[in-house]
């Protein structure tokens, strides 16, 4: 498809298309929404169905559910401390949602909703709002001392406070851009090399077919790499959320 | 899990730490991946995002107060400083949790 006209069309895969016919069009229900619902459904299914048997010796699904639970639990408690248990459901939901989004996007014909900055920024903004509310709830107005380190000369306050506020506000931006950029870059690379396979393969007979093996091999390696990135970026998102929560709970 | 508080978890952890199976807590850094590319990319994102936030704040204040381009310039500089601060925080070891 993409090779037609000898142009590499790597970005059309991120276009939103309404699904579910006329109903979907009228409410703007795109394939991104569909995949989000699918991800939520899969997570819910995994947790409910996987844990329904409550076997002492877990089966595969239960082992998967328990591994996911314990992985995130350890992450949150390790970063935030024991107070972090309160935030476990929040971080777990974020982690699983992003992980499923990244992984679902690697399936053929699937759509990666985490490759849209609107989605990742919404998640990151949610994180920062929650973190700020937590800090305000725990520390009250003392929270604002976060923007002015103790012992700094008062004269520098007009300089330090805006910089600290910008630094604080840049957190959701860097959080969302990191995830979004990783997913977009990965999928663009996959598409580019997949296009090479078609272009070279359809070029010149047997020689082209042999040559097409090379980008295909690259793509195979890339899919493996993307699996790593999918997991890693969900992990990074979760751990940074935990670090911010730690800052909110302990405030310096 | 709530009633496993008889110290078994703690003793297991100590035993595992003694055998070197677990990394001792607190030395894990940010627990973030530390490859040259990962660090480089993170630092770049931190700088750019702080700069973008600074520029956006400056532009919005300018539009509101009609002071173009002064606040933009001011917040551009502040944004760069915040970016550098972010990178500094990235590389300075995290404070040990007060217990």
Tab-separated table of N, CA and C in Angstrom, chain A residues 90 94 98 102 114 116-117 119-131 167-183 232-245, chain B residues 32 41-42 44-50 53 86:
chain	number	residue	atom	x	y	z
A	90	UNK	N	-3.741	3.749	41.511
A	90	UNK	CA	-3.538	4.783	40.498
A	90	UNK	C	-2.383	4.417	39.566
A	94	UNK	N	-2.437	3.246	35.544
A	94	UNK	CA	-1.644	3.939	34.527
A	94	UNK	C	-0.707	2.982	33.822
A	98	UNK	N	-1.011	1.983	29.841
A	98	UNK	CA	0.033	2.361	28.882
A	98	UNK	C	0.682	1.112	28.305
A	102	UNK	N	0.728	0.203	24.421
A	102	UNK	CA	1.950	0.007	23.647
A	102	UNK	C	1.979	-1.365	22.993
A	114	UNK	N	-1.102	5.293	22.389
A	114	UNK	CA	-0.065	6.038	23.111
A	114	UNK	C	0.849	6.809	22.165
A	116	UNK	N	-0.230	9.165	20.397
A	116	UNK	CA	-0.852	10.471	20.233
A	116	UNK	C	-0.549	11.330	21.449
A	117	UNK	N	0.030	12.492	21.166
A	117	UNK	CA	0.410	13.353	22.291
A	117	UNK	C	-0.804	13.761	23.107
A	119	UNK	N	-3.224	11.892	24.006
A	119	UNK	CA	-3.475	10.845	24.996
A	119	UNK	C	-2.403	10.888	26.088
A	120	UNK	N	-1.132	10.920	25.658
A	120	UNK	CA	-0.074	10.862	26.671
A	120	UNK	C	-0.076	12.120	27.525
A	121	UNK	N	-0.381	13.263	26.904
A	121	UNK	CA	-0.387	14.474	27.716
A	121	UNK	C	-1.564	14.484	28.676
A	122	UNK	N	-2.683	13.921	28.243
A	122	UNK	CA	-3.816	13.831	29.172
A	122	UNK	C	-3.432	12.983	30.377
A	123	UNK	N	-2.758	11.861	30.124
A	123	UNK	CA	-2.332	11.001	31.233
A	123	UNK	C	-1.343	11.727	32.136
A	124	UNK	N	-0.368	12.424	31.502
A	124	UNK	CA	0.646	13.114	32.291
A	124	UNK	C	0.037	14.265	33.073
A	125	UNK	N	-0.936	14.952	32.455
A	125	UNK	CA	-1.591	16.046	33.174
A	125	UNK	C	-2.373	15.496	34.357
A	126	UNK	N	-3.002	14.353	34.152
A	126	UNK	CA	-3.705	13.699	35.265
A	126	UNK	C	-2.728	13.412	36.397
A	127	UNK	N	-1.544	12.887	36.031
A	127	UNK	CA	-0.536	12.573	37.044
A	127	UNK	C	-0.167	13.827	37.824
A	128	UNK	N	0.106	14.901	37.107
A	128	UNK	CA	0.603	16.087	37.781
A	128	UNK	C	-0.494	16.719	38.630
A	129	UNK	N	-1.729	16.644	38.170
A	129	UNK	CA	-2.833	17.183	38.974
A	129	UNK	C	-2.982	16.360	40.252
A	130	UNK	N	-2.935	15.044	40.105
A	130	UNK	CA	-3.056	14.185	41.284
A	130	UNK	C	-1.912	14.457	42.251
A	131	UNK	N	-0.689	14.559	41.703
A	131	UNK	CA	0.472	14.783	42.562
A	131	UNK	C	0.328	16.101	43.312
A	167	UNK	N	10.115	24.436	36.051
A	167	UNK	CA	10.643	23.082	36.148
A	167	UNK	C	9.539	22.104	36.564
A	168	UNK	N	8.699	22.565	37.493
A	168	UNK	CA	7.594	21.713	37.952
A	168	UNK	C	6.603	21.476	36.826
A	169	UNK	N	6.287	22.564	36.096
A	169	UNK	CA	5.304	22.437	35.026
A	169	UNK	C	5.850	21.670	33.825
A	170	UNK	N	7.173	21.590	33.733
A	170	UNK	CA	7.730	20.861	32.595
A	170	UNK	C	7.641	19.356	32.798
A	171	UNK	N	7.314	18.930	34.014
A	171	UNK	CA	7.225	17.488	34.261
A	171	UNK	C	6.187	16.796	33.375
A	172	UNK	N	4.946	17.279	33.352
A	172	UNK	CA	3.996	16.568	32.489
A	172	UNK	C	4.402	16.618	31.027
A	173	UNK	N	5.043	17.720	30.623
A	173	UNK	CA	5.456	17.817	29.218
A	173	UNK	C	6.501	16.756	28.910
A	174	UNK	N	7.539	16.686	29.759
A	174	UNK	CA	8.588	15.708	29.450
A	174	UNK	C	8.051	14.291	29.582
A	175	UNK	N	7.161	14.090	30.558
A	175	UNK	CA	6.581	12.763	30.763
A	175	UNK	C	5.809	12.307	29.525
A	176	UNK	N	5.001	13.232	28.984
A	176	UNK	CA	4.173	12.842	27.845
A	176	UNK	C	4.988	12.765	26.568
A	177	UNK	N	5.931	13.714	26.401
A	177	UNK	CA	6.714	13.713	25.157
A	177	UNK	C	7.566	12.458	25.070
A	178	UNK	N	8.080	12.012	26.203
A	178	UNK	CA	8.933	10.829	26.176
A	178	UNK	C	8.185	9.619	25.633
A	179	UNK	N	7.020	9.380	26.209
A	179	UNK	CA	6.223	8.225	25.780
A	179	UNK	C	5.796	8.373	24.321
A	180	UNK	N	5.253	9.533	24.014
A	180	UNK	CA	4.749	9.789	22.662
A	180	UNK	C	5.866	9.657	21.625
A	181	UNK	N	7.020	10.279	21.895
A	181	UNK	CA	8.118	10.258	20.924
A	181	UNK	C	8.640	8.848	20.720
A	182	UNK	N	8.751	8.099	21.792
A	182	UNK	CA	9.232	6.724	21.666
A	182	UNK	C	8.302	5.890	20.805
A	183	UNK	N	7.000	6.034	21.054
A	183	UNK	CA	6.071	5.205	20.303
A	183	UNK	C	6.037	5.628	18.835
A	232	UNK	N	9.320	-0.838	28.509
A	232	UNK	CA	10.189	0.121	29.186
A	232	UNK	C	9.500	1.461	29.373
A	233	UNK	N	8.778	1.903	28.349
A	233	UNK	CA	8.156	3.219	28.454
A	233	UNK	C	7.006	3.213	29.466
A	234	UNK	N	6.277	2.104	29.510
A	234	UNK	CA	5.243	2.007	30.544
A	234	UNK	C	5.886	2.023	31.925
A	235	UNK	N	7.004	1.329	32.038
A	235	UNK	CA	7.735	1.277	33.304
A	235	UNK	C	8.249	2.656	33.683
A	236	UNK	N	8.822	3.368	32.701
A	236	UNK	CA	9.359	4.704	32.973
A	236	UNK	C	8.243	5.637	33.411
A	237	UNK	N	7.113	5.544	32.723
A	237	UNK	CA	5.977	6.394	33.087
A	237	UNK	C	5.556	6.104	34.526
A	238	UNK	N	5.463	4.824	34.850
A	238	UNK	CA	5.011	4.459	36.196
A	238	UNK	C	6.026	4.892	37.242
A	239	UNK	N	7.312	4.704	36.937
A	239	UNK	CA	8.311	5.006	37.968
A	239	UNK	C	8.436	6.514	38.142
A	240	UNK	N	8.298	7.271	37.068
A	240	UNK	CA	8.356	8.725	37.225
A	240	UNK	C	7.139	9.222	37.999
A	241	UNK	N	5.989	8.615	37.732
A	241	UNK	CA	4.816	8.955	38.537
A	241	UNK	C	5.092	8.693	40.012
A	242	UNK	N	5.726	7.551	40.293
A	242	UNK	CA	6.023	7.225	41.684
A	242	UNK	C	7.016	8.216	42.274
A	243	UNK	N	7.995	8.623	41.474
A	243	UNK	CA	8.979	9.576	41.985
A	243	UNK	C	8.300	10.903	42.304
A	244	UNK	N	7.397	11.326	41.425
A	244	UNK	CA	6.692	12.577	41.696
A	244	UNK	C	5.808	12.436	42.927
A	245	UNK	N	5.190	11.261	43.070
A	245	UNK	CA	4.371	11.031	44.258
A	245	UNK	C	5.242	11.059	45.512
B	32	UNK	N	15.730	4.057	36.993
B	32	UNK	CA	15.464	4.282	35.587
B	32	UNK	C	16.557	3.657	34.728
B	41	UNK	N	18.611	10.893	25.680
B	41	UNK	CA	17.260	11.242	25.252
B	41	UNK	C	16.493	11.909	26.381
B	42	UNK	N	16.639	11.359	27.587
B	42	UNK	CA	15.940	11.937	28.738
B	42	UNK	C	16.375	13.374	28.952
B	44	UNK	N	17.672	15.462	26.874
B	44	UNK	CA	17.167	16.315	25.807
B	44	UNK	C	15.705	16.665	26.018
B	45	UNK	N	14.912	15.653	26.353
B	45	UNK	CA	13.488	15.893	26.563
B	45	UNK	C	13.273	16.857	27.728
B	46	UNK	N	14.076	16.687	28.783
B	46	UNK	CA	13.905	17.565	29.947
B	46	UNK	C	14.173	19.016	29.566
B	47	UNK	N	15.273	19.241	28.833
B	47	UNK	CA	15.617	20.617	28.448
B	47	UNK	C	14.515	21.199	27.565
B	48	UNK	N	14.143	20.436	26.543
B	48	UNK	CA	13.185	20.973	25.574
B	48	UNK	C	11.844	21.239	26.245
B	49	UNK	N	11.398	20.322	27.106
B	49	UNK	CA	10.076	20.520	27.701
B	49	UNK	C	10.078	21.741	28.615
B	50	UNK	N	11.163	21.935	29.378
B	50	UNK	CA	11.205	23.116	30.239
B	50	UNK	C	11.211	24.386	29.383
B	53	UNK	N	7.701	24.972	28.055
B	53	UNK	CA	6.804	25.502	29.079
B	53	UNK	C	7.112	26.976	29.331
B	86	UNK	N	16.599	20.869	35.457
B	86	UNK	CA	16.060	19.514	35.292
B	86	UNK	C	17.168	18.510	35.029
